[in-house]
Coordinates of C-alpha atoms (C1' of nucleotides) in Angstrom, one line a residue:
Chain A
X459 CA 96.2 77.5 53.9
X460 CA 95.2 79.2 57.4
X461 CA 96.6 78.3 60.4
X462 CA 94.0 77.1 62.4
X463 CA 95.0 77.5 65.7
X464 CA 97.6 80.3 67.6
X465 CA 101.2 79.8 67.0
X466 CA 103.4 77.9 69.0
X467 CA 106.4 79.4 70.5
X468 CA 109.2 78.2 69.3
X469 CA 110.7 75.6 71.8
X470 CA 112.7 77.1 74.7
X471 CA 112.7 80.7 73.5
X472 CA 112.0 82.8 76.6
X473 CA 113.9 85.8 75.6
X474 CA 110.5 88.3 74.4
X475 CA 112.9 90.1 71.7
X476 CA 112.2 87.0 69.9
X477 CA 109.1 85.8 70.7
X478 CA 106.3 86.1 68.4
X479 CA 103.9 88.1 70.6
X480 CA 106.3 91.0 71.0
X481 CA 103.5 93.1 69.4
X482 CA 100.6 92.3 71.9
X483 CA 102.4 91.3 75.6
X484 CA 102.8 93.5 78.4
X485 CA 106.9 94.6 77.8
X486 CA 105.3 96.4 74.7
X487 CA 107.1 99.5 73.6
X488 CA 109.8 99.0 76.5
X489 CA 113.3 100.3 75.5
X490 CA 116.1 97.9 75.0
X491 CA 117.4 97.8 78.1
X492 CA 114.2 97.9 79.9
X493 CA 113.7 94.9 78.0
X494 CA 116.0 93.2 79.0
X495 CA 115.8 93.9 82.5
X496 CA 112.2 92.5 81.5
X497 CA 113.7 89.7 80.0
X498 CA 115.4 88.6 83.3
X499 CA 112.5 88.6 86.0
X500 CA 110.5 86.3 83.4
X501 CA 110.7 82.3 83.8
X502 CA 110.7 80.1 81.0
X503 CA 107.5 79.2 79.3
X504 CA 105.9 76.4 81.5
X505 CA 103.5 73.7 79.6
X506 CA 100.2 73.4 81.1
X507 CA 98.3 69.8 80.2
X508 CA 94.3 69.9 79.2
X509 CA 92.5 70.5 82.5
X510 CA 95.2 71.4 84.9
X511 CA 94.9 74.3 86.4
X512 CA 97.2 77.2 86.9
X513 CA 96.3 79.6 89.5
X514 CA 93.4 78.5 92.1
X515 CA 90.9 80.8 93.9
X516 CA 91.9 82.1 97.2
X517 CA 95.6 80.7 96.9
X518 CA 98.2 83.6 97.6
X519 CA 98.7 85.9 95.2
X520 CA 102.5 85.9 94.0
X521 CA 102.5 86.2 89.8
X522 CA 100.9 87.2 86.8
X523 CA 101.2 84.9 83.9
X524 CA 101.5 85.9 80.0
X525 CA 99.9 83.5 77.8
X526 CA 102.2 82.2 75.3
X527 CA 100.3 79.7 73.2
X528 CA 96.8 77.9 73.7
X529 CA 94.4 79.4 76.0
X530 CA 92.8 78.9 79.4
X531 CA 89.3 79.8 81.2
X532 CA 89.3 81.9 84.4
X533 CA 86.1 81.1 86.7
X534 CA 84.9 82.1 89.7
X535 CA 83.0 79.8 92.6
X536 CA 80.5 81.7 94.7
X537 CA 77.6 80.4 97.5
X538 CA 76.2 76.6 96.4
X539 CA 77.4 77.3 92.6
X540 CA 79.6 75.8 90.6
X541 CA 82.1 77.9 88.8
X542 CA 80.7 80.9 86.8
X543 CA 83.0 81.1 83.8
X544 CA 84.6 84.6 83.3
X545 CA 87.2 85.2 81.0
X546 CA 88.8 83.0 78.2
X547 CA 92.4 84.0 77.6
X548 CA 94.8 83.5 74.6
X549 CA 98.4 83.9 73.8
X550 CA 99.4 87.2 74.9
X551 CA 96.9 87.8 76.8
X552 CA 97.1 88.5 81.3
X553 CA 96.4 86.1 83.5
X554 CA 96.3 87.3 87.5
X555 CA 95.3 90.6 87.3
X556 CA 92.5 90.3 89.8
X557 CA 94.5 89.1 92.4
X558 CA 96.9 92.4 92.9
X559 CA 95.9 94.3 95.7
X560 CA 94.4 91.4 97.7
X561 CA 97.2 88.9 98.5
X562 CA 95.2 86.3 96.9
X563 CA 93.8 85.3 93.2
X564 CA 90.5 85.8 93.1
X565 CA 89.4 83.4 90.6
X566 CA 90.7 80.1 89.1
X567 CA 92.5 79.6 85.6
X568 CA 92.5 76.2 83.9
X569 CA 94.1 75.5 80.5
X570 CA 91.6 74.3 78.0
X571 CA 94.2 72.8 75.3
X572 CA 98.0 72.0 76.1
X573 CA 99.0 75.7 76.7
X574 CA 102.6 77.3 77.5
X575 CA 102.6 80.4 79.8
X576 CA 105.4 83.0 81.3
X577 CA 105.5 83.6 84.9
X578 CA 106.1 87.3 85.6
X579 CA 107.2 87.5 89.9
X580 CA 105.1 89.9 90.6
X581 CA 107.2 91.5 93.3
X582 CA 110.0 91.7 90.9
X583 CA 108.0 93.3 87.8
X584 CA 106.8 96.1 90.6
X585 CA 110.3 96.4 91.5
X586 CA 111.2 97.1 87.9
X587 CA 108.0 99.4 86.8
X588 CA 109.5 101.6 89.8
X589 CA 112.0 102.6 87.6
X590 CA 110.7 102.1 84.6
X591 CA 107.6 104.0 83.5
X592 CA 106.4 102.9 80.7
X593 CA 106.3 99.4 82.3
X594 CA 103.8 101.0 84.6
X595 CA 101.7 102.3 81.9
X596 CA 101.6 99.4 80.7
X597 CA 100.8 97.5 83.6
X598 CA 97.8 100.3 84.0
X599 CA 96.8 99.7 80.8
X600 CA 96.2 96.0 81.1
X601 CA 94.4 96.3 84.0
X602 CA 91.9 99.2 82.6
X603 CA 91.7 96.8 79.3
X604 CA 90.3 94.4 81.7
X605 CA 87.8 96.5 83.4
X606 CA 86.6 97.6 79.8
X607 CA 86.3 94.3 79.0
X608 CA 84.5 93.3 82.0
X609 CA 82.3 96.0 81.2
X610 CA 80.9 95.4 77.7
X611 CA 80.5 91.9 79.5
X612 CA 77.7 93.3 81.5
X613 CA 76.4 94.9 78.9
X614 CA 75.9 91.9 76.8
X615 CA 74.5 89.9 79.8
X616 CA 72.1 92.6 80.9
X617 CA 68.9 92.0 78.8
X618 CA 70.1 90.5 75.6
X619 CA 69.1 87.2 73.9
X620 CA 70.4 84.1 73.4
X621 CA 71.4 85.3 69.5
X622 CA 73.0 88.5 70.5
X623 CA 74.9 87.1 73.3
X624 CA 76.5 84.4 71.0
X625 CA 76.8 86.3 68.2
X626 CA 78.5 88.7 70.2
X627 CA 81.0 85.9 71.5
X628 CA 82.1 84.3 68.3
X629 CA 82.5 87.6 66.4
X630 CA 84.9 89.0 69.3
X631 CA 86.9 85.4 69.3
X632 CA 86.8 85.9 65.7
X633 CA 88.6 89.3 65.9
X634 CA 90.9 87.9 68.4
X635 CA 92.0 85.6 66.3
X636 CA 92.1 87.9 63.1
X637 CA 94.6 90.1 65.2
X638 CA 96.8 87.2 66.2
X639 CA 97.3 86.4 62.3
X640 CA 95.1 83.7 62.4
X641 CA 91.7 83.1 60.6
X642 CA 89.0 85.3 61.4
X643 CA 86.6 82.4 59.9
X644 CA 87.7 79.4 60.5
X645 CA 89.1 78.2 64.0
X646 CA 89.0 75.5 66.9
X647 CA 86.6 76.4 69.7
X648 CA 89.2 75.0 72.7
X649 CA 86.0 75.4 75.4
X650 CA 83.1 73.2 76.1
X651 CA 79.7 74.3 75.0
X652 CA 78.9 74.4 78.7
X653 CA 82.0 76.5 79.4
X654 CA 80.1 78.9 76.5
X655 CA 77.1 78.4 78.0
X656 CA 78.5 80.0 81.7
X657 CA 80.4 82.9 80.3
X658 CA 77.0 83.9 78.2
X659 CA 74.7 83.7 81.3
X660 CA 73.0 80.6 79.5
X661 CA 72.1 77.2 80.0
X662 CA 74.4 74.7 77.4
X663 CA 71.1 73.6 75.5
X664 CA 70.5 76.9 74.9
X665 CA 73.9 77.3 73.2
X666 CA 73.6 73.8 71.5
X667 CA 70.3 75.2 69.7
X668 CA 71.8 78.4 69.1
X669 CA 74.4 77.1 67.2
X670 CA 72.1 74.5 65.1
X671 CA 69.6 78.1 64.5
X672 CA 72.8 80.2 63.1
X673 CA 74.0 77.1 60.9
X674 CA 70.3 76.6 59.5
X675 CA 70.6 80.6 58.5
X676 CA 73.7 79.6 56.4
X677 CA 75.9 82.5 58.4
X678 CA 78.0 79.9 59.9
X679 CA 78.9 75.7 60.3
X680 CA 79.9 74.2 63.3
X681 CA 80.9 70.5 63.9
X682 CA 81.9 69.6 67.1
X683 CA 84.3 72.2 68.3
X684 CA 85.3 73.3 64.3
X685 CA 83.6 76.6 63.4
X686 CA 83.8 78.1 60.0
X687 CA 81.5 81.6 59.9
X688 CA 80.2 82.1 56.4
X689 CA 78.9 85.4 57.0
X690 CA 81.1 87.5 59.2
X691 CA 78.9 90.8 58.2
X692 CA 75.5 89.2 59.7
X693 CA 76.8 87.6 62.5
X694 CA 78.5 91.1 63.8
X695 CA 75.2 92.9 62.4
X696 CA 73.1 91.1 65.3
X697 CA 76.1 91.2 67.4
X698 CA 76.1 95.0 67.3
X699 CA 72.4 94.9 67.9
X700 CA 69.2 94.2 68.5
X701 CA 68.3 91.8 65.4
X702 CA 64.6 93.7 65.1
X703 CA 65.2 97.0 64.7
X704 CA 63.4 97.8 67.7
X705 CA 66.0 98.6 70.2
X706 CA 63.2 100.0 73.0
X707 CA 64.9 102.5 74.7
X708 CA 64.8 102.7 78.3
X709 CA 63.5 106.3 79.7
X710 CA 66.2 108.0 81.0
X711 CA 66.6 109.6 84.3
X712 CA 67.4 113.2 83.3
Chain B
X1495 CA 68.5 108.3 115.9
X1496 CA 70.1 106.5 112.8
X1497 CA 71.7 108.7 110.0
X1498 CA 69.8 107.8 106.7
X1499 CA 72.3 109.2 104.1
X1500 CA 76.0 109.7 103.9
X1501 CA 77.4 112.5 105.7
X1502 CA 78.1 115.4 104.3
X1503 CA 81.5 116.7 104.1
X1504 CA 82.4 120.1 106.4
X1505 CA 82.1 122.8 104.0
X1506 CA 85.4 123.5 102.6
X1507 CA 88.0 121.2 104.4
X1508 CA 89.6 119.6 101.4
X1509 CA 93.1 118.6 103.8
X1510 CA 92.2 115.2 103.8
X1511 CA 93.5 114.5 107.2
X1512 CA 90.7 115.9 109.0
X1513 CA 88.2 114.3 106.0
X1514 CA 85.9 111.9 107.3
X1515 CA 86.2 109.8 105.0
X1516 CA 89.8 109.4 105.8
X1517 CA 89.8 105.4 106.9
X1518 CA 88.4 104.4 102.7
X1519 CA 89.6 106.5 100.8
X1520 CA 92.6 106.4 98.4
X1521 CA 95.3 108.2 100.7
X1522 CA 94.4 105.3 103.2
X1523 CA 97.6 104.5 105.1
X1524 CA 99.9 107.3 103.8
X1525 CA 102.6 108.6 105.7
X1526 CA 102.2 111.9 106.9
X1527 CA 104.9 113.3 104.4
X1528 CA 103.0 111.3 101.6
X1529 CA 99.6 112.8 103.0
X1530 CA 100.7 116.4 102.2
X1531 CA 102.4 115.6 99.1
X1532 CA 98.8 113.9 98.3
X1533 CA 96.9 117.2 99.5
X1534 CA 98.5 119.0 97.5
X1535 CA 97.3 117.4 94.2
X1536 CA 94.0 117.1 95.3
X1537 CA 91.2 119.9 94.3
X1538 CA 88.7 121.4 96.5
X1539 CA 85.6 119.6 96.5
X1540 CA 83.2 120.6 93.8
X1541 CA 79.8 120.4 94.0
X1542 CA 77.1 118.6 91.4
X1543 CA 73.7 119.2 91.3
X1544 CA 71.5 115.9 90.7
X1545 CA 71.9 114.7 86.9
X1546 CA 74.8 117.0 86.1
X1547 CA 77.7 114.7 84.7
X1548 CA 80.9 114.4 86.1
X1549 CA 83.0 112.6 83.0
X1550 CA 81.5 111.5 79.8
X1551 CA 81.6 108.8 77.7
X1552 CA 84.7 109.5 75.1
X1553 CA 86.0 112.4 76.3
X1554 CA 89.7 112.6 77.4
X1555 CA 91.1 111.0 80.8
X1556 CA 92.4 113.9 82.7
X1557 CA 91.4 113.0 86.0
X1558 CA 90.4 110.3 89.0
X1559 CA 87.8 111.6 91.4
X1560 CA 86.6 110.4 95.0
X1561 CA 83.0 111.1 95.9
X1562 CA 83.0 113.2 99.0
X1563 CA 79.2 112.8 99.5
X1564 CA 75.9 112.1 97.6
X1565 CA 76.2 109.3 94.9
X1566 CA 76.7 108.8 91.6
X1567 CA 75.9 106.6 88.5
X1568 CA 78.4 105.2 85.7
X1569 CA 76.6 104.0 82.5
X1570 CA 77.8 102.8 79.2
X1571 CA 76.0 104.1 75.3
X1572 CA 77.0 100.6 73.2
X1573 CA 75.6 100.3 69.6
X1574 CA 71.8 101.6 69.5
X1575 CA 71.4 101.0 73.1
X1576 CA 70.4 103.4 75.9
X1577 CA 72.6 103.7 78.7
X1578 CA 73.5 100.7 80.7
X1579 CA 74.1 100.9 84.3
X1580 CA 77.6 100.2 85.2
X1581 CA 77.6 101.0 88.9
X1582 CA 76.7 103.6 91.3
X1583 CA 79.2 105.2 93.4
X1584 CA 79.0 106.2 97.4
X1585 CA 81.4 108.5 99.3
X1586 CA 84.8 107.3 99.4
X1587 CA 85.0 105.4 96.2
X1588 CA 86.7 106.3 92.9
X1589 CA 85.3 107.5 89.7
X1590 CA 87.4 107.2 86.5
X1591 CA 89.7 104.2 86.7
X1592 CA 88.6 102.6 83.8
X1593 CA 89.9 105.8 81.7
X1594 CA 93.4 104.8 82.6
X1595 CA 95.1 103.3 79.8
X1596 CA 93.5 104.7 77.1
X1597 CA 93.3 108.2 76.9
X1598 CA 89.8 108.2 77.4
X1599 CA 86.6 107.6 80.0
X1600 CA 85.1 104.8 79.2
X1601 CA 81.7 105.6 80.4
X1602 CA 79.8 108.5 81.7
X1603 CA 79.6 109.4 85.4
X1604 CA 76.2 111.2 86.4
X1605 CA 75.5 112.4 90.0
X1606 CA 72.3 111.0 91.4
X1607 CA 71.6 113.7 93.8
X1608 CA 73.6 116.6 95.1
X1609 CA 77.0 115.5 95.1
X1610 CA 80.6 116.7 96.0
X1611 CA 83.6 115.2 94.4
X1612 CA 87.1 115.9 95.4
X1613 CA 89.4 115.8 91.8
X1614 CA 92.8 114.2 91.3
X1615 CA 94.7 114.7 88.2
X1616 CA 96.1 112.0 87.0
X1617 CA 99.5 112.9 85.5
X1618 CA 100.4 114.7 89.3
X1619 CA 99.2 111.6 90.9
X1620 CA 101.5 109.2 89.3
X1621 CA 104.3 111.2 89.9
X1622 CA 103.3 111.1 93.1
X1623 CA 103.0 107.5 92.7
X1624 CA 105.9 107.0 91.7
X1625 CA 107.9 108.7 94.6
X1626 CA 105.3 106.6 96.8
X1627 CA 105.1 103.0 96.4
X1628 CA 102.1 102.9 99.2
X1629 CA 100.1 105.2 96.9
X1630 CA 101.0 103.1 94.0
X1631 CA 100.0 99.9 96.0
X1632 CA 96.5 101.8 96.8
X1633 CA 96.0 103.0 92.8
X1634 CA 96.8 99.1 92.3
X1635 CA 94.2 98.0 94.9
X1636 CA 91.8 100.0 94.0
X1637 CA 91.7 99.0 90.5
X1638 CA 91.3 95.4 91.3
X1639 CA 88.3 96.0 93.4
X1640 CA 86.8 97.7 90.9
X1641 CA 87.8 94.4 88.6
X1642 CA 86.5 92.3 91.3
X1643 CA 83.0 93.8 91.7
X1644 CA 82.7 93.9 88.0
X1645 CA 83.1 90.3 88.3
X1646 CA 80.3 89.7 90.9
X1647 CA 78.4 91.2 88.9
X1648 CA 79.2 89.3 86.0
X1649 CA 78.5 86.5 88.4
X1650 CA 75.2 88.0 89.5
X1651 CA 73.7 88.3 85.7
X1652 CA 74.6 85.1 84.5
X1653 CA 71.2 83.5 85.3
X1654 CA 69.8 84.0 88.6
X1655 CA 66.3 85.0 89.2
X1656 CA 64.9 88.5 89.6
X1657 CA 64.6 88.6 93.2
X1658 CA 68.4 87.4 93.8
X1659 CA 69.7 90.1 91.9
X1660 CA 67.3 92.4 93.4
X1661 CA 68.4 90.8 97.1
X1662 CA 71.6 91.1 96.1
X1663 CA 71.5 94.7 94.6
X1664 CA 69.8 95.5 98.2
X1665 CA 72.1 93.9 100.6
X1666 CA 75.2 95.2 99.2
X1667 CA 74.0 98.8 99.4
X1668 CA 72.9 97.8 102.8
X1669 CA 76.5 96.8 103.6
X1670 CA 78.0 100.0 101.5
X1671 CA 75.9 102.1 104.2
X1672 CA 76.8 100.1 107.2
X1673 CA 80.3 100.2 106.5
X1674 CA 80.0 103.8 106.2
X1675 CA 78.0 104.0 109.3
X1676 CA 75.1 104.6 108.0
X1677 CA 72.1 102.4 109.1
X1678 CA 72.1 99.2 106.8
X1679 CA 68.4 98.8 107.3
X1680 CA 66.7 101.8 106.7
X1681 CA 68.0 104.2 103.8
X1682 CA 67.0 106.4 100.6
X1683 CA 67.6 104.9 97.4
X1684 CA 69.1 107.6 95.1
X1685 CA 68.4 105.9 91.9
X1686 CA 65.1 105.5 89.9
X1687 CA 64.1 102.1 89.6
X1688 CA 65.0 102.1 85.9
X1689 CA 68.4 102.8 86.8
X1690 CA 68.4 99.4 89.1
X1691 CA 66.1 97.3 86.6
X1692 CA 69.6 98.9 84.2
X1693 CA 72.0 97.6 86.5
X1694 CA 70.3 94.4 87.5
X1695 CA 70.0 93.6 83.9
X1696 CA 65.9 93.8 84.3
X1697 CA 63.4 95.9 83.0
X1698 CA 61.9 98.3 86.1
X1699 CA 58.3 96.6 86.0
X1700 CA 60.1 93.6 87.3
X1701 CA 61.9 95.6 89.7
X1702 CA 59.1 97.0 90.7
X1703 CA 57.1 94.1 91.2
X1704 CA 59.7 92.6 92.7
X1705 CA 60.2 94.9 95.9
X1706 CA 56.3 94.2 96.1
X1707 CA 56.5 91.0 96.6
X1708 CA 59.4 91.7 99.0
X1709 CA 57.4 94.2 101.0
X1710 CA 54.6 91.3 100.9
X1711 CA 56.4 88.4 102.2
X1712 CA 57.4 91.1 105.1
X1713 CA 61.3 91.2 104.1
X1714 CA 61.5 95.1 103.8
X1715 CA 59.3 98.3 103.4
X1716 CA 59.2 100.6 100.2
X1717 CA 57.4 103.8 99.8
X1718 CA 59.5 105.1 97.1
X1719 CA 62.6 105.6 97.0
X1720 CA 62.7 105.2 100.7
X1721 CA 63.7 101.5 101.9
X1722 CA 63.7 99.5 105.5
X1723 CA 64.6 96.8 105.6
X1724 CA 63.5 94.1 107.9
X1725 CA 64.5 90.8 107.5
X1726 CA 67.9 91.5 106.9
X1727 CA 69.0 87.4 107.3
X1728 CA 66.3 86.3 104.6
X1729 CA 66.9 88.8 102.0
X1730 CA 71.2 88.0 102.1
X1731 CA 70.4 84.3 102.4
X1732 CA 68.6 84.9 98.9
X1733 CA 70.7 86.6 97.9
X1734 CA 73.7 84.6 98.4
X1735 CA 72.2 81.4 97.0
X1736 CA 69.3 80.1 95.0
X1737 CA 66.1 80.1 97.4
X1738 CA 65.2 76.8 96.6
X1739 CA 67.9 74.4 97.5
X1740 CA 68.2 73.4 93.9
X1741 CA 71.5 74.6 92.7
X1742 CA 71.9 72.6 89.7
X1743 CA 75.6 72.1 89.2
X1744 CA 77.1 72.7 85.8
X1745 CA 79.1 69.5 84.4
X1746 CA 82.2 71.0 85.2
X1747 CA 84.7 70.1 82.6
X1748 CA 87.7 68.8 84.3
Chain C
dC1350 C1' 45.9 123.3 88.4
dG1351 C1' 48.0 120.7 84.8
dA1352 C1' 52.0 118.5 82.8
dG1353 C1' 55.7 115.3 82.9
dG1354 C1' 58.4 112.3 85.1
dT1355 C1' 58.2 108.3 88.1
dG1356 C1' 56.2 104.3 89.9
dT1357 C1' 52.5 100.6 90.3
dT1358 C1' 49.6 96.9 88.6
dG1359 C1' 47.3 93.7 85.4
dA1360 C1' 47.0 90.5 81.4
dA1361 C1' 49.1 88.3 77.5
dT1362 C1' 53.1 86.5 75.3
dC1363 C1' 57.5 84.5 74.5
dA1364 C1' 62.3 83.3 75.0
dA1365 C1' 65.0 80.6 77.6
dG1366 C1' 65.1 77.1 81.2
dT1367 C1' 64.1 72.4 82.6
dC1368 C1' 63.6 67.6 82.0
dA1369 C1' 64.4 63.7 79.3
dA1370 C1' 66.0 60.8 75.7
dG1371 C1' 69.2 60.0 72.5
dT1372 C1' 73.7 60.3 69.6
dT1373 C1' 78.4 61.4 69.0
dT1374 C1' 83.0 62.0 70.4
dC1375 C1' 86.9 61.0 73.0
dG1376 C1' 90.2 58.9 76.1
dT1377 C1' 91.7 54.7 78.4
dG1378 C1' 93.0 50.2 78.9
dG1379 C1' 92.7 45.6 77.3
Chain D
dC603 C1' 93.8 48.7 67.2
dC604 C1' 89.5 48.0 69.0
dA605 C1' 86.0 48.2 72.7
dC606 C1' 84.1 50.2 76.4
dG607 C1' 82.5 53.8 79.3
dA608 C1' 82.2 58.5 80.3
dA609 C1' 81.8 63.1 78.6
dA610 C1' 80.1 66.1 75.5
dC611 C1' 76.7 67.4 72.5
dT612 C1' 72.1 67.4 70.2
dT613 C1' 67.2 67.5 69.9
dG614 C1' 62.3 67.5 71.5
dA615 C1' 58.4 68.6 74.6
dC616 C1' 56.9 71.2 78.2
dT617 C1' 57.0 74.9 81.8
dT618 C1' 57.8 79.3 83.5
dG619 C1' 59.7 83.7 84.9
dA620 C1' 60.4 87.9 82.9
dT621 C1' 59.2 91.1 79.2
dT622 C1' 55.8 93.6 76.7
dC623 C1' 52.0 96.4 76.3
dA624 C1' 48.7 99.2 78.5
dA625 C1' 46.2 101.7 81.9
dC626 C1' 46.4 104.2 85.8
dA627 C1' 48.1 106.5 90.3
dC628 C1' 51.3 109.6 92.5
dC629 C1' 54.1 113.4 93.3
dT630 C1' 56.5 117.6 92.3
dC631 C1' 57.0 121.9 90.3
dG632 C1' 56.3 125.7 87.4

DNA sequence: CGAGGTGTTGAATCAAGTCAAGTTTCGTGG
DNA sequence: CCACGAAACTTGACTTGATTCAACACCTCG
């Protein structure tokens, strides 16, 4: 049998030699000592309830946070609107990023399922990539992952349908998953269809029908919040592009 | 009289000290020690003609550069797609930061008119960097802008109406020229309207249509690619929020 | 002067948004 | 454990803003 959702960390193990995400977190590839030094600026995994949040817009920038188990949403409030969701995150993954440099976070984070995180000082992890360099690379490389991410956002918002963007979305949580030894097929969708909705540029209905359109084409079944894809190859085929072969190409300025 | 473009660098001076563009630019608040060191890694400012590319998409990461003048445009190839517009870049800010990390760009840079970039290996930089924790701080900083506009962006896609983005589009270039002294209501738009309809996530009928409509309601003037704007207050109110007062909020879960 | 890139404008179409009921699910407290 | 109410989700009918397709105007440059 699969496991359905991500791993929990085991109770109280903070130490990252043990931990389970080793492979994907920031202190990858840091020497033993390093690692240790690592080790020692981290705080303990704190739980996070459903719905509480974790870092708020605008408050004073003092962490990053490492996901260790469930996952969170990171939105942003701008003018008259309410928050435009940006970013899921699961175990492993950054939280804070955007708020080095300002003194402040930029955008909100709020656990979508019970969730456990590390708080990494932020002071104290500079302090430490100082001396140790491939802490720094690392640090670099997170953020550019971000920024690359940000950017194949755009292009999925710019100009492409309903289909394509969702498609887009379940096949890249599907990977996600698949890399953190879970299903690839199967798995619990922790955010609401409205949080979906936001992150896709769409309205929820939109998603809703979406859903019911891909589940009438046999590739995949959803009920509730459970998604099983049946067709993994189709799904990432109109992911990929447009469905009609008819990508129209813009003219291009030289 | 008002300047209508960016200023041109004095032919030659590549000491950043005396560069004009000293107050934005990456060596901002460097010790004069630091300021050398900083000069000394950074190569004479090299000229682009109009459509000649700067980095391309996939080829190694060698290199940050600062636009000394003229402008620039990053795109993105993804699947069948033609280039999407990622940004454009004025004088002062920072090509190449989402190369970091990996060893590769991530998109192409293309100069939009006659250009002049100042280059800054990377590998020299970071060891300058890490001799220099201000530098560091500024590498940092300028990397979470870069995350941060993304976001707006992200923000800006994700279902407004053609004419907010295009207000939006229009009042931040306005502001990128005023904070560069520049007049922010009269100026020269260096990119084709297919390149905005790219970035805005529109096709350039609309865009053109749009700036019609603008020019008929008496907000701004277009005769091509040159722009006044005249109604500075009604094109940022649409742009910050939706013109009718109808923001319909999003059931926020939680 | 003609060609090609660039920009404008019009008419028809359509995908997604809006509005409006419903139904299901879930969490809380009796 | 069940009942209730509030969220979350689904579905349908209708509207609309943006795209598509198409024709044409403009400007620059060889």
């Amino acid at each position: 049998m699969m496991p359905q959702t991500v791993p929990r960390p085991t109770a109280g193990a903070a130490r990252c030699k043990r931990c389970i995400l080793h492979a994907r977190c920031l202190p990858l590839g840091l020497e033993r000592d390093a690692l240790q030094s690592f080790d020692a600026i981290l705080q303990l995994p704190r739980p996070l309830k459903r719905g509480e949040t974790l870092v708020r817009q605008g408050d004073p920038f003092t962490s990053l946070y490492v996901v260790r188990s469930g996952s969170l949403k990171q939105s942003l409030v701008q003018g008259g609107r309410r928050g435009q969701v940006l970013n899921f995150y699961l175990a492993g993954e950054i939280v804070g990023l955007d708020g080095i440099g300002e003194q402040r976070y930029h955008s909100s984070v709020v656990a979508l399922e019970a969730t456990f995180v590390c708080k990494l000082p932020f002071t104290r992890l500079e302090d430490l990539a100082e001396r140790v360099p491939g802490l720094r690379g690392q640090l670099y490389r997170c953020m550019s992952r971000e920024l690359r991410n940000d950017q194949r956002m755009l292009c999925l918002l710019s100009g492409r349908t309903a289909e394509q963007r969702l498609a887009s979305f379940l096949i890249g949580l599907s990977e996600r998953f698949r890399s953190r030894g879970c299903s690839p097929y199967r798995f619990h969708l922790s955010m609401s269809r409205s949080d979906i909705a936001s992150y896709l540029g769409l309205v929820l209905e939109t998603v809703s029908r979406t859903l019911a359109r891909f589940q009438e084409q046999g590739m995949l079944s959803v009920s509730g919040r459970e998604l099983v894809i049946h067709d993994h190859e189709a799904l990432s085929m109109l992911a990929r592009e447009g469905v009609s072969g008819g990508c129209r190409l813009a003219p291009q300025s030289d």
